[in-house]
PDB file of C-alpha atoms in Angstrom:
ATOM      1  CA  MET A   1      28.970 -19.447 -58.317  1.00  0.00           C
ATOM      2  CA  ALA A   2      25.728 -20.084 -56.426  1.00  0.00           C
ATOM      3  CA  GLY A   3      23.863 -20.098 -59.751  1.00  0.00           C
ATOM      4  CA  LEU A   4      25.881 -23.103 -60.889  1.00  0.00           C
ATOM      5  CA  ALA A   5      24.376 -25.453 -58.289  1.00  0.00           C
ATOM      6  CA  PRO A   6      22.150 -28.174 -59.745  1.00  0.00           C
ATOM      7  CA  ARG A   7      18.469 -27.368 -59.675  1.00  0.00           C
ATOM      8  CA  THR A   8      16.037 -29.585 -57.819  1.00  0.00           C
ATOM      9  CA  VAL A   9      12.467 -30.387 -58.767  1.00  0.00           C
ATOM     10  CA  ASP A  10      11.187 -27.955 -56.116  1.00  0.00           C
ATOM     11  CA  ASP A  11      12.959 -24.912 -57.567  1.00  0.00           C
ATOM     12  CA  ARG A  12      12.110 -25.582 -61.216  1.00  0.00           C
ATOM     13  CA  GLN A  13      11.249 -22.593 -63.359  1.00  0.00           C
ATOM     14  CA  PRO A  14       7.522 -22.009 -63.864  1.00  0.00           C
ATOM     15  CA  GLY A  15       6.207 -21.699 -67.366  1.00  0.00           C
ATOM     16  CA  GLY A  16       7.879 -22.844 -70.509  1.00  0.00           C
ATOM     17  CA  SER A  17       6.547 -22.612 -73.995  1.00  0.00           C
ATOM     18  CA  GLY A  18       3.193 -24.069 -72.925  1.00  0.00           C
ATOM     19  CA  VAL A  19       3.209 -26.964 -75.370  1.00  0.00           C
ATOM     20  CA  ALA A  20       3.478 -29.515 -72.563  1.00  0.00           C
ATOM     21  CA  VAL A  21       0.348 -28.040 -70.973  1.00  0.00           C
ATOM     22  CA  THR A  22      -1.500 -28.437 -74.280  1.00  0.00           C
ATOM     23  CA  VAL A  23      -0.525 -32.118 -74.443  1.00  0.00           C
ATOM     24  CA  ALA A  24      -1.342 -32.707 -70.769  1.00  0.00           C
ATOM     25  CA  MET A  25      -4.821 -31.210 -71.192  1.00  0.00           C
ATOM     26  CA  ALA A  26      -5.483 -33.514 -74.146  1.00  0.00           C
ATOM     27  CA  LEU A  27      -4.267 -36.523 -72.154  1.00  0.00           C
ATOM     28  CA  ALA A  28      -6.398 -35.547 -69.155  1.00  0.00           C
ATOM     29  CA  HIS A  29      -9.426 -35.433 -71.466  1.00  0.00           C
ATOM     30  CA  ASP A  30      -8.596 -38.849 -72.984  1.00  0.00           C
ATOM     31  CA  PRO A  31      -6.043 -40.862 -70.955  1.00  0.00           C
ATOM     32  CA  GLY A  32      -6.203 -43.674 -73.513  1.00  0.00           C
ATOM     33  CA  ASP A  33      -4.917 -41.458 -76.336  1.00  0.00           C
ATOM     34  CA  PRO A  34      -2.197 -43.531 -78.067  1.00  0.00           C
ATOM     35  CA  THR A  35      -0.331 -40.505 -79.495  1.00  0.00           C
ATOM     36  CA  ARG A  36       3.428 -40.782 -78.968  1.00  0.00           C
ATOM     37  CA  LEU A  37       5.651 -37.907 -77.873  1.00  0.00           C
ATOM     38  CA  ASP A  38       7.188 -37.517 -81.337  1.00  0.00           C
ATOM     39  CA  GLU A  39       3.715 -37.270 -82.876  1.00  0.00           C
ATOM     40  CA  TRP A  40       2.727 -34.552 -80.390  1.00  0.00           C
ATOM     41  CA  ALA A  41       5.936 -32.663 -81.179  1.00  0.00           C
ATOM     42  CA  GLU A  42       5.194 -32.811 -84.902  1.00  0.00           C
ATOM     43  CA  ARG A  43       1.591 -31.624 -84.407  1.00  0.00           C
ATOM     44  CA  LEU A  44       2.753 -28.710 -82.256  1.00  0.00           C
ATOM     45  CA  HIS A  45       5.704 -27.808 -84.510  1.00  0.00           C
ATOM     46  CA  VAL A  46       8.370 -28.202 -81.820  1.00  0.00           C
ATOM     47  CA  SER A  47      11.249 -30.603 -81.442  1.00  0.00           C
ATOM     48  CA  VAL A  48      10.873 -33.716 -79.305  1.00  0.00           C
ATOM     49  CA  LYS A  49      13.680 -32.482 -77.071  1.00  0.00           C
ATOM     50  CA  THR A  50      11.887 -29.145 -76.495  1.00  0.00           C
ATOM     51  CA  LEU A  51       8.685 -30.963 -75.605  1.00  0.00           C
ATOM     52  CA  GLN A  52      10.550 -33.303 -73.231  1.00  0.00           C
ATOM     53  CA  ARG A  53      12.173 -30.334 -71.501  1.00  0.00           C
ATOM     54  CA  ASP A  54       8.812 -28.555 -71.210  1.00  0.00           C
ATOM     55  CA  PHE A  55       7.297 -31.567 -69.442  1.00  0.00           C
ATOM     56  CA  VAL A  56      10.079 -31.630 -66.884  1.00  0.00           C
ATOM     57  CA  ARG A  57       9.974 -27.837 -66.453  1.00  0.00           C
ATOM     58  CA  GLU A  58       6.192 -27.550 -66.187  1.00  0.00           C
ATOM     59  CA  PHE A  59       5.289 -30.786 -64.379  1.00  0.00           C
ATOM     60  CA  GLY A  60       8.511 -32.021 -62.829  1.00  0.00           C
ATOM     61  CA  MET A  61       8.254 -35.342 -64.670  1.00  0.00           C
ATOM     62  CA  SER A  62       8.588 -36.845 -68.118  1.00  0.00           C
ATOM     63  CA  TYR A  63       5.786 -37.229 -70.655  1.00  0.00           C
ATOM     64  CA  THR A  64       5.709 -40.977 -70.054  1.00  0.00           C
ATOM     65  CA  ARG A  65       5.409 -40.585 -66.286  1.00  0.00           C
ATOM     66  CA  LEU A  66       2.643 -37.981 -66.543  1.00  0.00           C
ATOM     67  CA  ARG A  67       0.707 -40.099 -69.050  1.00  0.00           C
ATOM     68  CA  THR A  68       0.990 -43.146 -66.768  1.00  0.00           C
ATOM     69  CA  ARG A  69      -0.251 -41.179 -63.750  1.00  0.00           C
ATOM     70  CA  LEU A  70      -3.218 -39.787 -65.693  1.00  0.00           C
ATOM     71  CA  ARG A  71      -4.133 -43.248 -66.971  1.00  0.00           C
ATOM     72  CA  LEU A  72      -3.954 -44.817 -63.538  1.00  0.00           C
ATOM     73  CA  ARG A  73      -5.935 -42.000 -61.938  1.00  0.00           C
ATOM     74  CA  ALA A  74      -8.688 -42.539 -64.532  1.00  0.00           C
ATOM     75  CA  SER A  75      -8.584 -46.274 -63.854  1.00  0.00           C
ATOM     76  CA  LEU A  76      -9.517 -45.747 -60.202  1.00  0.00           C
ATOM     77  CA  ALA A  77     -12.884 -44.331 -61.224  1.00  0.00           C
ATOM     78  CA  LEU A  78     -13.480 -46.877 -63.977  1.00  0.00           C
ATOM     79  CA  LEU A  79     -12.662 -49.874 -61.767  1.00  0.00           C
ATOM     80  CA  GLU A  80     -15.750 -49.104 -59.704  1.00  0.00           C
ATOM     81  CA  ILE A  81     -18.020 -49.961 -62.637  1.00  0.00           C
ATOM     82  CA  ARG A  82     -15.962 -51.957 -65.165  1.00  0.00           C
ATOM     83  CA  PRO A  83     -13.869 -55.158 -65.106  1.00  0.00           C
ATOM     84  CA  VAL A  84     -10.071 -54.912 -65.071  1.00  0.00           C
ATOM     85  CA  GLY A  85      -9.603 -56.092 -68.668  1.00  0.00           C
ATOM     86  CA  GLU A  86     -12.002 -53.512 -70.052  1.00  0.00           C
ATOM     87  CA  VAL A  87     -10.449 -50.718 -67.986  1.00  0.00           C
ATOM     88  CA  ALA A  88      -6.959 -51.685 -69.187  1.00  0.00           C
ATOM     89  CA  HIS A  89      -7.920 -51.365 -72.840  1.00  0.00           C
ATOM     90  CA  ARG A  90     -10.045 -48.277 -72.312  1.00  0.00           C
ATOM     91  CA  ILE A  91      -7.199 -46.298 -70.730  1.00  0.00           C
ATOM     92  CA  GLY A  92      -4.673 -47.355 -73.356  1.00  0.00           C
ATOM     93  CA  TYR A  93      -2.802 -50.399 -72.110  1.00  0.00           C
ATOM     94  CA  ALA A  94      -2.045 -53.137 -74.651  1.00  0.00           C
ATOM     95  CA  SER A  95      -2.857 -55.906 -72.188  1.00  0.00           C
ATOM     96  CA  PRO A  96      -4.494 -56.305 -68.796  1.00  0.00           C
ATOM     97  CA  SER A  97      -1.233 -57.687 -67.379  1.00  0.00           C
ATOM     98  CA  ALA A  98       0.656 -54.505 -68.347  1.00  0.00           C
ATOM     99  CA  PHE A  99      -2.074 -52.469 -66.651  1.00  0.00           C
ATOM    100  CA  VAL A 100      -2.014 -54.607 -63.492  1.00  0.00           C
ATOM    101  CA  ALA A 101       1.785 -54.285 -63.267  1.00  0.00           C
ATOM    102  CA  ALA A 102       1.681 -50.485 -63.667  1.00  0.00           C
ATOM    103  CA  PHE A 103      -1.197 -50.200 -61.165  1.00  0.00           C
ATOM    104  CA  ALA A 104       0.643 -52.321 -58.589  1.00  0.00           C
ATOM    105  CA  ARG A 105       3.849 -50.290 -59.019  1.00  0.00           C
ATOM    106  CA  GLU A 106       1.984 -47.012 -58.518  1.00  0.00           C
ATOM    107  CA  TYR A 107      -0.416 -47.929 -55.711  1.00  0.00           C
ATOM    108  CA  GLY A 108       1.177 -50.949 -54.005  1.00  0.00           C
ATOM    109  CA  TYR A 109      -1.771 -53.284 -54.552  1.00  0.00           C
ATOM    110  CA  THR A 110      -3.472 -54.864 -57.547  1.00  0.00           C
ATOM    111  CA  PRO A 111      -6.697 -53.603 -59.155  1.00  0.00           C
ATOM    112  CA  GLY A 112      -8.517 -56.732 -57.947  1.00  0.00           C
ATOM    113  CA  ARG A 113      -7.718 -55.778 -54.354  1.00  0.00           C
ATOM    114  CA  ALA A 114      -8.877 -52.234 -55.096  1.00  0.00           C
ATOM    115  CA  ASP A 115     -12.141 -53.665 -56.401  1.00  0.00           C
ATOM    116  CA  ALA A 116     -12.556 -55.760 -53.249  1.00  0.00           C
ATOM    117  CA  ARG A 117     -11.948 -52.692 -51.084  1.00  0.00           C
ATOM    118  CA  ILE A 118     -14.589 -50.712 -52.983  1.00  0.00           C
ATOM    119  CA  HIS A 119     -17.195 -53.485 -52.631  1.00  0.00           C
ATOM    120  CA  ALA A 120     -16.369 -54.051 -48.947  1.00  0.00           C
ATOM    121  CA  ASP A 121     -16.771 -50.343 -48.229  1.00  0.00           C
ATOM    122  CA  ALA A 122     -20.074 -50.273 -50.092  1.00  0.00           C
ATOM    123  CA  ALA A 123     -21.409 -53.302 -48.189  1.00  0.00           C
ATOM    124  CA  ALA A 124     -20.359 -52.040 -44.759  1.00  0.00           C
ATOM    125  CA  PRO A 125     -22.963 -50.107 -42.790  1.00  0.00           C
ATOM    126  CA  PRO A 126     -22.285 -46.412 -42.233  1.00  0.00           C
ATOM    127  CA  PRO A 127     -20.219 -45.637 -39.085  1.00  0.00           C
ATOM    128  CA  SER A 128     -23.163 -43.998 -37.287  1.00  0.00           C
ATOM    129  CA  SER A 129     -25.384 -47.088 -37.523  1.00  0.00           C
ATOM    130  CA  ARG A 130     -22.818 -49.534 -36.131  1.00  0.00           C
ATOM    131  CA  SER A 131     -23.667 -50.687 -32.614  1.00  0.00           C
ATOM    132  CA  ARG A 132     -21.394 -49.596 -29.805  1.00  0.00           C
ATOM    133  CA  VAL A 133     -20.061 -52.087 -27.341  1.00  0.00           C
ATOM    134  CA  SER A 134     -19.697 -50.672 -23.819  1.00  0.00           C
TER     135      SER A 134
END
């Protein structure tokens, strides 16, 4: 009867058919790839349901969640050198407002605040050159 207990994310089975890994590698290479899950399934000759299950089994999250995380992780690097609107379109969001909402949900602050933090850190003198007050 112990085998009938619901599985948690931590004790998920490793492996799977490997198709989710193939998709994840492609998304990591190009986070802005607009390919939908059903299109990936057709390309890889598997059912959508099989591909969905592989994502949960191999990554512990859905295709949509993994794609969002990869996009937002790429945005952190791009925000250092590009404006928010350009980053939003480059990583595959239809509008800057959709990107800002997803960014704020994931990180708890907006990309504009992230940009301000980056510039403030760059303008601040290194810790070793700050004067000490005794």
